[in-house]
Amino acid sequence: MRNRKFSKGKKFIFFLPVIALIAAALGFIVMYLWNWILPEVTHAGRLNFWQALGLLVLCRLLFGNFNKGGGGGNRFREKAMGMRSKWQSMNEEERAKFKEEYKRRCGGWGHRNKE
């Protein structure tokens, strides 16, 4: 068996129809499920294919799913560890300044304001 090396351009050209096929299949699945369930249950209107694809894109933007390789929890953990190390490297003056800025932006969310 030969070991063939494909350039990124050739891989892109190969995977472009595969991606289009997957997007079309997902669009039809969303359209079918929406039109099967929601008009009876919630009296929602019916979707066409393009609206179903738009709904998929909207869900992707709002919920951030379809990520490569999964492992979203690891990224959260890495960000938390980075924030923790940044906090530990701050001196007391920088920490106080950060806390004040946080209170200004978030309004002490989750805490009762003492007046």
PDB file of C-alpha atoms in Angstrom:
ATOM      1  CA  MET A   1       0.000   0.000   0.000  1.00  0.00           C
ATOM      2  CA  ARG A   2       1.332   3.414  -0.910  1.00  0.00           C
ATOM      3  CA  ASN A   3       1.732   6.206   1.577  1.00  0.00           C
ATOM      4  CA  ARG A   4       0.141   9.196  -0.121  1.00  0.00           C
ATOM      5  CA  LYS A   5       0.541  12.660   1.231  1.00  0.00           C
ATOM      6  CA  PHE A   6      -2.236  15.070   0.422  1.00  0.00           C
ATOM      7  CA  SER A   7      -1.836  18.805   0.583  1.00  0.00           C
ATOM      8  CA  LYS A   8      -4.266  20.855   2.652  1.00  0.00           C
ATOM      9  CA  GLY A   9      -5.902  22.097  -0.542  1.00  0.00           C
ATOM     10  CA  LYS A  10      -6.631  18.571  -1.751  1.00  0.00           C
ATOM     11  CA  LYS A  11      -7.993  17.594   1.654  1.00  0.00           C
ATOM     12  CA  PHE A  12     -10.243  20.662   1.645  1.00  0.00           C
ATOM     13  CA  ILE A  13     -11.577  19.827  -1.808  1.00  0.00           C
ATOM     14  CA  PHE A  14     -12.263  16.254  -0.678  1.00  0.00           C
ATOM     15  CA  PHE A  15     -13.978  17.222   2.563  1.00  0.00           C
ATOM     16  CA  LEU A  16     -16.039  20.108   1.142  1.00  0.00           C
ATOM     17  CA  PRO A  17     -18.708  17.792  -0.352  1.00  0.00           C
ATOM     18  CA  VAL A  18     -18.649  15.678   2.818  1.00  0.00           C
ATOM     19  CA  ILE A  19     -19.285  18.762   4.955  1.00  0.00           C
ATOM     20  CA  ALA A  20     -22.061  19.901   2.614  1.00  0.00           C
ATOM     21  CA  LEU A  21     -23.653  16.455   2.789  1.00  0.00           C
ATOM     22  CA  ILE A  22     -23.519  16.412   6.600  1.00  0.00           C
ATOM     23  CA  ALA A  23     -24.994  19.943   6.769  1.00  0.00           C
ATOM     24  CA  ALA A  24     -27.792  18.929   4.395  1.00  0.00           C
ATOM     25  CA  ALA A  25     -28.543  15.795   6.415  1.00  0.00           C
ATOM     26  CA  LEU A  26     -28.635  17.757   9.673  1.00  0.00           C
ATOM     27  CA  GLY A  27     -30.882  20.379   8.078  1.00  0.00           C
ATOM     28  CA  PHE A  28     -33.338  17.744   6.896  1.00  0.00           C
ATOM     29  CA  ILE A  29     -33.298  16.016  10.294  1.00  0.00           C
ATOM     30  CA  VAL A  30     -34.037  19.285  12.117  1.00  0.00           C
ATOM     31  CA  MET A  31     -36.735  20.180   9.594  1.00  0.00           C
ATOM     32  CA  TYR A  32     -38.356  16.742   9.886  1.00  0.00           C
ATOM     33  CA  LEU A  33     -38.307  16.681  13.682  1.00  0.00           C
ATOM     34  CA  TRP A  34     -39.559  20.260  13.986  1.00  0.00           C
ATOM     35  CA  ASN A  35     -42.406  19.706  11.525  1.00  0.00           C
ATOM     36  CA  TRP A  36     -43.312  16.373  13.127  1.00  0.00           C
ATOM     37  CA  ILE A  37     -43.380  17.478  16.777  1.00  0.00           C
ATOM     38  CA  LEU A  38     -43.743  21.220  17.311  1.00  0.00           C
ATOM     39  CA  PRO A  39     -46.810  22.141  15.189  1.00  0.00           C
ATOM     40  CA  GLU A  40     -48.967  19.703  17.172  1.00  0.00           C
ATOM     41  CA  VAL A  41     -47.459  20.342  20.599  1.00  0.00           C
ATOM     42  CA  THR A  42     -46.928  24.108  20.590  1.00  0.00           C
ATOM     43  CA  HIS A  43     -48.843  25.176  17.462  1.00  0.00           C
ATOM     44  CA  ALA A  44     -45.580  26.486  15.991  1.00  0.00           C
ATOM     45  CA  GLY A  45     -45.286  27.072  12.275  1.00  0.00           C
ATOM     46  CA  ARG A  46     -43.627  24.626   9.928  1.00  0.00           C
ATOM     47  CA  LEU A  47     -39.994  25.044   8.834  1.00  0.00           C
ATOM     48  CA  ASN A  48     -38.498  24.774   5.395  1.00  0.00           C
ATOM     49  CA  PHE A  49     -34.990  23.428   4.785  1.00  0.00           C
ATOM     50  CA  TRP A  50     -33.255  26.835   4.841  1.00  0.00           C
ATOM     51  CA  GLN A  51     -34.965  27.845   8.064  1.00  0.00           C
ATOM     52  CA  ALA A  52     -33.834  24.565   9.628  1.00  0.00           C
ATOM     53  CA  LEU A  53     -30.236  25.260   8.575  1.00  0.00           C
ATOM     54  CA  GLY A  54     -30.542  28.781   9.982  1.00  0.00           C
ATOM     55  CA  LEU A  55     -31.812  27.315  13.243  1.00  0.00           C
ATOM     56  CA  LEU A  56     -28.785  24.998  13.376  1.00  0.00           C
ATOM     57  CA  VAL A  57     -26.431  27.939  12.868  1.00  0.00           C
ATOM     58  CA  LEU A  58     -28.266  29.964  15.509  1.00  0.00           C
ATOM     59  CA  CYS A  59     -27.996  27.102  18.013  1.00  0.00           C
ATOM     60  CA  ARG A  60     -24.302  26.795  17.205  1.00  0.00           C
ATOM     61  CA  LEU A  61     -23.791  30.493  17.916  1.00  0.00           C
ATOM     62  CA  LEU A  62     -25.869  30.516  21.091  1.00  0.00           C
ATOM     63  CA  PHE A  63     -24.833  27.219  22.642  1.00  0.00           C
ATOM     64  CA  GLY A  64     -21.398  26.627  21.074  1.00  0.00           C
ATOM     65  CA  ASN A  65     -21.875  22.982  20.256  1.00  0.00           C
ATOM     66  CA  PHE A  66     -20.304  20.966  17.409  1.00  0.00           C
ATOM     67  CA  ASN A  67     -16.814  21.606  18.772  1.00  0.00           C
ATOM     68  CA  LYS A  68     -13.888  19.567  17.484  1.00  0.00           C
ATOM     69  CA  GLY A  69     -13.085  16.536  19.565  1.00  0.00           C
ATOM     70  CA  GLY A  70     -15.301  17.458  22.497  1.00  0.00           C
ATOM     71  CA  GLY A  71     -13.570  17.955  25.815  1.00  0.00           C
ATOM     72  CA  GLY A  72     -15.220  21.280  26.584  1.00  0.00           C
ATOM     73  CA  GLY A  73     -14.742  20.612  30.299  1.00  0.00           C
ATOM     74  CA  ASN A  74     -10.979  20.526  29.858  1.00  0.00           C
ATOM     75  CA  ARG A  75     -10.962  23.985  28.295  1.00  0.00           C
ATOM     76  CA  PHE A  76     -12.993  25.337  31.192  1.00  0.00           C
ATOM     77  CA  ARG A  77     -10.566  23.768  33.644  1.00  0.00           C
ATOM     78  CA  GLU A  78      -7.591  25.246  31.765  1.00  0.00           C
ATOM     79  CA  LYS A  79      -9.150  28.717  31.822  1.00  0.00           C
ATOM     80  CA  ALA A  80      -9.901  28.398  35.529  1.00  0.00           C
ATOM     81  CA  MET A  81      -6.336  27.344  36.270  1.00  0.00           C
ATOM     82  CA  GLY A  82      -5.022  30.258  34.204  1.00  0.00           C
ATOM     83  CA  MET A  83      -7.232  32.695  36.100  1.00  0.00           C
ATOM     84  CA  ARG A  84      -6.121  31.186  39.417  1.00  0.00           C
ATOM     85  CA  SER A  85      -2.438  31.541  38.541  1.00  0.00           C
ATOM     86  CA  LYS A  86      -3.027  35.122  37.381  1.00  0.00           C
ATOM     87  CA  TRP A  87      -4.780  35.896  40.690  1.00  0.00           C
ATOM     88  CA  GLN A  88      -1.947  34.370  42.706  1.00  0.00           C
ATOM     89  CA  SER A  89       0.624  36.431  40.843  1.00  0.00           C
ATOM     90  CA  MET A  90      -1.178  39.703  41.688  1.00  0.00           C
ATOM     91  CA  ASN A  91      -0.069  41.813  44.618  1.00  0.00           C
ATOM     92  CA  GLU A  92      -2.592  43.123  47.161  1.00  0.00           C
ATOM     93  CA  GLU A  93      -3.029  46.460  45.379  1.00  0.00           C
ATOM     94  CA  GLU A  94      -3.792  44.767  42.042  1.00  0.00           C
ATOM     95  CA  ARG A  95      -6.264  42.419  43.758  1.00  0.00           C
ATOM     96  CA  ALA A  96      -8.100  45.322  45.384  1.00  0.00           C
ATOM     97  CA  LYS A  97      -8.234  47.164  42.052  1.00  0.00           C
ATOM     98  CA  PHE A  98      -9.578  44.019  40.352  1.00  0.00           C
ATOM     99  CA  LYS A  99     -12.264  43.567  43.030  1.00  0.00           C
ATOM    100  CA  GLU A 100     -13.391  47.191  42.675  1.00  0.00           C
ATOM    101  CA  GLU A 101     -13.589  46.889  38.893  1.00  0.00           C
ATOM    102  CA  TYR A 102     -15.539  43.639  39.255  1.00  0.00           C
ATOM    103  CA  LYS A 103     -18.014  45.286  41.638  1.00  0.00           C
ATOM    104  CA  ARG A 104     -18.375  48.243  39.279  1.00  0.00           C
ATOM    105  CA  ARG A 105     -19.056  46.051  36.254  1.00  0.00           C
ATOM    106  CA  CYS A 106     -21.158  43.335  37.882  1.00  0.00           C
ATOM    107  CA  GLY A 107     -22.793  45.354  40.629  1.00  0.00           C
ATOM    108  CA  GLY A 108     -21.937  42.803  43.273  1.00  0.00           C
ATOM    109  CA  TRP A 109     -24.068  40.196  41.546  1.00  0.00           C
ATOM    110  CA  GLY A 110     -25.204  37.521  43.968  1.00  0.00           C
ATOM    111  CA  HIS A 111     -24.458  39.659  47.029  1.00  0.00           C
ATOM    112  CA  ARG A 112     -26.722  42.056  48.866  1.00  0.00           C
ATOM    113  CA  ASN A 113     -25.551  45.626  48.771  1.00  0.00           C
ATOM    114  CA  LYS A 114     -25.062  47.025  52.248  1.00  0.00           C
ATOM    115  CA  GLU A 115     -26.285  50.592  52.389  1.00  0.00           C
TER     116      GLU A 115
END
